Amino acid sequence: MFKSSERIAVVLARSGSTRLPNKNLLEIGKKSLTLRAVECALENDVEVVLSSNSQEILDHVVHSSVHKHLRTERNSTAVSTSEDSVLEVINSLGISDDSEVMLLQPTSPFRTFKTVQRFLSIWNDLDSADFDSAFSAYADHS
């Protein structure tokens, strides 16, 4: 399925938040946090895998081009790491080692498709042989 995909965005949308129930389905501007993350990738022609332990979250995103992955309980707890969850997606879907995998967390609601576009532009201009990962953050000095 992903053997020839050059670039893949993984959106991890676990259910079970204790501080903010159904956090990944909460809406900002009439779109859920999960849908916002998915659309940021799709609008940049990046293939998307939505990974969740919740069938409700998986069913919430109705895009035919989004691949859905039902995450194991082992990688769905409050102490599960994003790294282990992404590795589960990579291994269970047979994503090639040559693919570039981007993690787009739903809990970054101010990220837009232009944010992802800008990141991809910078990434494309870099000599990727010198890097194997990148991280972006938003500075908030309030």
PDB file of C-alpha atoms in Angstrom:
ATOM      1  CA  MET A   1       0.000   0.000   0.000  1.00  0.00           C
ATOM      2  CA  PHE A   2       2.725   2.471   0.963  1.00  0.00           C
ATOM      3  CA  LYS A   3       5.666   0.953  -0.850  1.00  0.00           C
ATOM      4  CA  SER A   4       6.047   3.886  -3.244  1.00  0.00           C
ATOM      5  CA  SER A   5       4.822   6.717  -1.016  1.00  0.00           C
ATOM      6  CA  GLU A   6       7.512   9.323  -0.729  1.00  0.00           C
ATOM      7  CA  ARG A   7       5.940  11.319   2.084  1.00  0.00           C
ATOM      8  CA  ILE A   8       3.373  10.234   4.666  1.00  0.00           C
ATOM      9  CA  ALA A   9       1.746  12.165   7.501  1.00  0.00           C
ATOM     10  CA  VAL A  10       0.722  10.204  10.564  1.00  0.00           C
ATOM     11  CA  VAL A  11      -2.009  11.757  12.696  1.00  0.00           C
ATOM     12  CA  LEU A  12      -2.179  10.188  16.149  1.00  0.00           C
ATOM     13  CA  ALA A  13      -5.606  10.792  17.675  1.00  0.00           C
ATOM     14  CA  ARG A  14      -5.967   8.648  20.783  1.00  0.00           C
ATOM     15  CA  SER A  15      -9.148   8.652  22.826  1.00  0.00           C
ATOM     16  CA  GLY A  16      -9.126   8.618  26.582  1.00  0.00           C
ATOM     17  CA  SER A  17      -7.875  12.062  27.542  1.00  0.00           C
ATOM     18  CA  THR A  18      -8.603  12.469  31.248  1.00  0.00           C
ATOM     19  CA  ARG A  19      -8.131  16.235  31.505  1.00  0.00           C
ATOM     20  CA  LEU A  20     -10.189  17.080  28.421  1.00  0.00           C
ATOM     21  CA  PRO A  21     -12.562  14.256  27.416  1.00  0.00           C
ATOM     22  CA  ASN A  22     -12.932  13.698  23.650  1.00  0.00           C
ATOM     23  CA  LYS A  23     -10.178  16.248  23.081  1.00  0.00           C
ATOM     24  CA  ASN A  24      -9.369  15.109  19.546  1.00  0.00           C
ATOM     25  CA  LEU A  25     -13.004  15.539  18.475  1.00  0.00           C
ATOM     26  CA  LEU A  26     -13.361  19.041  19.916  1.00  0.00           C
ATOM     27  CA  GLU A  27     -14.005  21.714  17.319  1.00  0.00           C
ATOM     28  CA  ILE A  28     -12.332  25.009  16.604  1.00  0.00           C
ATOM     29  CA  GLY A  29     -13.935  26.964  13.792  1.00  0.00           C
ATOM     30  CA  LYS A  30     -16.401  24.137  13.051  1.00  0.00           C
ATOM     31  CA  LYS A  31     -13.631  21.565  12.453  1.00  0.00           C
ATOM     32  CA  SER A  32     -12.367  18.993  14.902  1.00  0.00           C
ATOM     33  CA  LEU A  33      -8.729  19.034  15.974  1.00  0.00           C
ATOM     34  CA  THR A  34      -8.269  15.698  14.210  1.00  0.00           C
ATOM     35  CA  LEU A  35      -9.800  16.894  10.946  1.00  0.00           C
ATOM     36  CA  ARG A  36      -7.653  20.053  11.032  1.00  0.00           C
ATOM     37  CA  ALA A  37      -4.467  17.942  11.228  1.00  0.00           C
ATOM     38  CA  VAL A  38      -5.609  15.608   8.449  1.00  0.00           C
ATOM     39  CA  GLU A  39      -6.531  18.475   6.121  1.00  0.00           C
ATOM     40  CA  CYS A  40      -3.177  20.222   6.664  1.00  0.00           C
ATOM     41  CA  ALA A  41      -1.493  17.199   5.109  1.00  0.00           C
ATOM     42  CA  LEU A  42      -4.070  16.540   2.389  1.00  0.00           C
ATOM     43  CA  GLU A  43      -3.939  20.156   1.203  1.00  0.00           C
ATOM     44  CA  ASN A  44      -0.189  19.675   0.691  1.00  0.00           C
ATOM     45  CA  ASP A  45      -0.642  16.433  -1.290  1.00  0.00           C
ATOM     46  CA  VAL A  46       0.804  14.368   1.534  1.00  0.00           C
ATOM     47  CA  GLU A  47      -0.605  10.886   2.056  1.00  0.00           C
ATOM     48  CA  VAL A  48      -2.298  10.546   5.471  1.00  0.00           C
ATOM     49  CA  VAL A  49      -2.624   7.771   8.010  1.00  0.00           C
ATOM     50  CA  LEU A  50      -5.045   8.457  10.855  1.00  0.00           C
ATOM     51  CA  SER A  51      -4.175   6.235  13.804  1.00  0.00           C
ATOM     52  CA  SER A  52      -6.481   5.873  16.777  1.00  0.00           C
ATOM     53  CA  ASN A  53      -7.703   3.383  19.325  1.00  0.00           C
ATOM     54  CA  SER A  54     -11.214   4.781  18.807  1.00  0.00           C
ATOM     55  CA  GLN A  55     -13.479   3.696  15.990  1.00  0.00           C
ATOM     56  CA  GLU A  56     -15.487   6.889  16.625  1.00  0.00           C
ATOM     57  CA  ILE A  57     -12.420   9.026  15.825  1.00  0.00           C
ATOM     58  CA  LEU A  58     -11.563   6.913  12.773  1.00  0.00           C
ATOM     59  CA  ASP A  59     -15.148   7.177  11.499  1.00  0.00           C
ATOM     60  CA  HIS A  60     -15.230  10.920  12.181  1.00  0.00           C
ATOM     61  CA  VAL A  61     -12.795  11.674   9.348  1.00  0.00           C
ATOM     62  CA  VAL A  62     -14.554  10.950   6.069  1.00  0.00           C
ATOM     63  CA  HIS A  63     -11.918  11.331   3.353  1.00  0.00           C
ATOM     64  CA  SER A  64     -11.483   8.492   0.888  1.00  0.00           C
ATOM     65  CA  SER A  65      -7.753   9.142   0.620  1.00  0.00           C
ATOM     66  CA  VAL A  66      -7.098   8.839   4.369  1.00  0.00           C
ATOM     67  CA  HIS A  67      -5.758   5.473   5.477  1.00  0.00           C
ATOM     68  CA  LYS A  68      -7.087   4.431   8.863  1.00  0.00           C
ATOM     69  CA  HIS A  69      -5.167   2.432  11.442  1.00  0.00           C
ATOM     70  CA  LEU A  70      -6.767   0.968  14.561  1.00  0.00           C
ATOM     71  CA  ARG A  71      -4.041   1.257  17.162  1.00  0.00           C
ATOM     72  CA  THR A  72      -3.316  -1.482  19.690  1.00  0.00           C
ATOM     73  CA  GLU A  73      -4.126  -0.974  23.354  1.00  0.00           C
ATOM     74  CA  ARG A  74      -0.405  -1.194  24.149  1.00  0.00           C
ATOM     75  CA  ASN A  75       0.141   2.058  22.242  1.00  0.00           C
ATOM     76  CA  SER A  76      -3.079   3.720  23.403  1.00  0.00           C
ATOM     77  CA  THR A  77      -2.473   4.439  27.062  1.00  0.00           C
ATOM     78  CA  ALA A  78      -1.766   7.773  28.733  1.00  0.00           C
ATOM     79  CA  VAL A  79       1.907   6.795  29.006  1.00  0.00           C
ATOM     80  CA  SER A  80       2.320   5.434  25.457  1.00  0.00           C
ATOM     81  CA  THR A  81       4.878   7.360  23.442  1.00  0.00           C
ATOM     82  CA  SER A  82       4.221   8.986  20.096  1.00  0.00           C
ATOM     83  CA  GLU A  83       7.382   7.318  18.813  1.00  0.00           C
ATOM     84  CA  ASP A  84       6.088   3.829  19.630  1.00  0.00           C
ATOM     85  CA  SER A  85       2.708   4.653  18.103  1.00  0.00           C
ATOM     86  CA  VAL A  86       4.296   5.913  14.865  1.00  0.00           C
ATOM     87  CA  LEU A  87       6.526   2.832  14.710  1.00  0.00           C
ATOM     88  CA  GLU A  88       3.416   0.666  15.077  1.00  0.00           C
ATOM     89  CA  VAL A  89       1.861   2.441  12.086  1.00  0.00           C
ATOM     90  CA  ILE A  90       5.046   2.075  10.020  1.00  0.00           C
ATOM     91  CA  ASN A  91       5.436  -1.615  10.832  1.00  0.00           C
ATOM     92  CA  SER A  92       1.787  -2.652  10.570  1.00  0.00           C
ATOM     93  CA  LEU A  93       1.205  -0.862   7.244  1.00  0.00           C
ATOM     94  CA  GLY A  94       4.535  -1.832   5.705  1.00  0.00           C
ATOM     95  CA  ILE A  95       5.689   1.734   5.137  1.00  0.00           C
ATOM     96  CA  SER A  96       8.995   1.749   3.291  1.00  0.00           C
ATOM     97  CA  ASP A  97      12.209   2.831   4.996  1.00  0.00           C
ATOM     98  CA  ASP A  98      12.619   5.260   2.089  1.00  0.00           C
ATOM     99  CA  SER A  99       9.437   7.145   2.993  1.00  0.00           C
ATOM    100  CA  GLU A 100       9.542  10.436   4.847  1.00  0.00           C
ATOM    101  CA  VAL A 101       7.159  10.203   7.789  1.00  0.00           C
ATOM    102  CA  MET A 102       5.723  13.366   9.277  1.00  0.00           C
ATOM    103  CA  LEU A 103       3.885  13.418  12.622  1.00  0.00           C
ATOM    104  CA  LEU A 104       1.004  15.911  12.755  1.00  0.00           C
ATOM    105  CA  GLN A 105      -0.518  16.019  16.223  1.00  0.00           C
ATOM    106  CA  PRO A 106      -4.177  17.086  16.411  1.00  0.00           C
ATOM    107  CA  THR A 107      -3.354  19.143  19.494  1.00  0.00           C
ATOM    108  CA  SER A 108      -1.669  21.842  17.406  1.00  0.00           C
ATOM    109  CA  PRO A 109      -4.801  23.738  16.334  1.00  0.00           C
ATOM    110  CA  PHE A 110      -2.985  26.834  15.070  1.00  0.00           C
ATOM    111  CA  ARG A 111      -1.009  24.905  12.470  1.00  0.00           C
ATOM    112  CA  THR A 112      -2.408  25.518   9.001  1.00  0.00           C
ATOM    113  CA  PHE A 113      -1.769  24.007   5.602  1.00  0.00           C
ATOM    114  CA  LYS A 114       0.562  26.970   5.003  1.00  0.00           C
ATOM    115  CA  THR A 115       2.600  26.003   8.074  1.00  0.00           C
ATOM    116  CA  VAL A 116       3.065  22.522   6.634  1.00  0.00           C
ATOM    117  CA  GLN A 117       3.724  23.984   3.177  1.00  0.00           C
ATOM    118  CA  ARG A 118       6.451  26.236   4.590  1.00  0.00           C
ATOM    119  CA  PHE A 119       8.029  23.343   6.497  1.00  0.00           C
ATOM    120  CA  LEU A 120       8.028  21.127   3.399  1.00  0.00           C
ATOM    121  CA  SER A 121       9.564  23.905   1.337  1.00  0.00           C
ATOM    122  CA  ILE A 122      12.406  24.319   3.823  1.00  0.00           C
ATOM    123  CA  TRP A 123      12.839  20.544   4.129  1.00  0.00           C
ATOM    124  CA  ASN A 124      13.013  20.185   0.346  1.00  0.00           C
ATOM    125  CA  ASP A 125      15.687  22.888   0.135  1.00  0.00           C
ATOM    126  CA  LEU A 126      17.901  21.238   2.745  1.00  0.00           C
ATOM    127  CA  ASP A 127      20.395  18.553   1.946  1.00  0.00           C
ATOM    128  CA  SER A 128      18.337  15.748   3.477  1.00  0.00           C
ATOM    129  CA  ALA A 129      21.397  13.523   3.629  1.00  0.00           C
ATOM    130  CA  ASP A 130      22.477  15.646   6.595  1.00  0.00           C
ATOM    131  CA  PHE A 131      19.222  15.170   8.543  1.00  0.00           C
ATOM    132  CA  ASP A 132      16.972  12.324   9.557  1.00  0.00           C
ATOM    133  CA  SER A 133      14.418  14.307  11.543  1.00  0.00           C
ATOM    134  CA  ALA A 134      13.030  17.780  12.064  1.00  0.00           C
ATOM    135  CA  PHE A 135      10.816  19.421  14.643  1.00  0.00           C
ATOM    136  CA  SER A 136       8.739  22.549  14.485  1.00  0.00           C
ATOM    137  CA  ALA A 137       7.361  24.539  17.376  1.00  0.00           C
ATOM    138  CA  TYR A 138       5.363  27.670  17.948  1.00  0.00           C
ATOM    139  CA  ALA A 139       6.863  30.322  20.212  1.00  0.00           C
ATOM    140  CA  ASP A 140       4.346  31.832  22.609  1.00  0.00           C
ATOM    141  CA  HIS A 141       5.726  34.481  24.930  1.00  0.00           C
ATOM    142  CA  SER A 142       2.441  35.438  26.594  1.00  0.00           C
TER     143      SER A 142
END
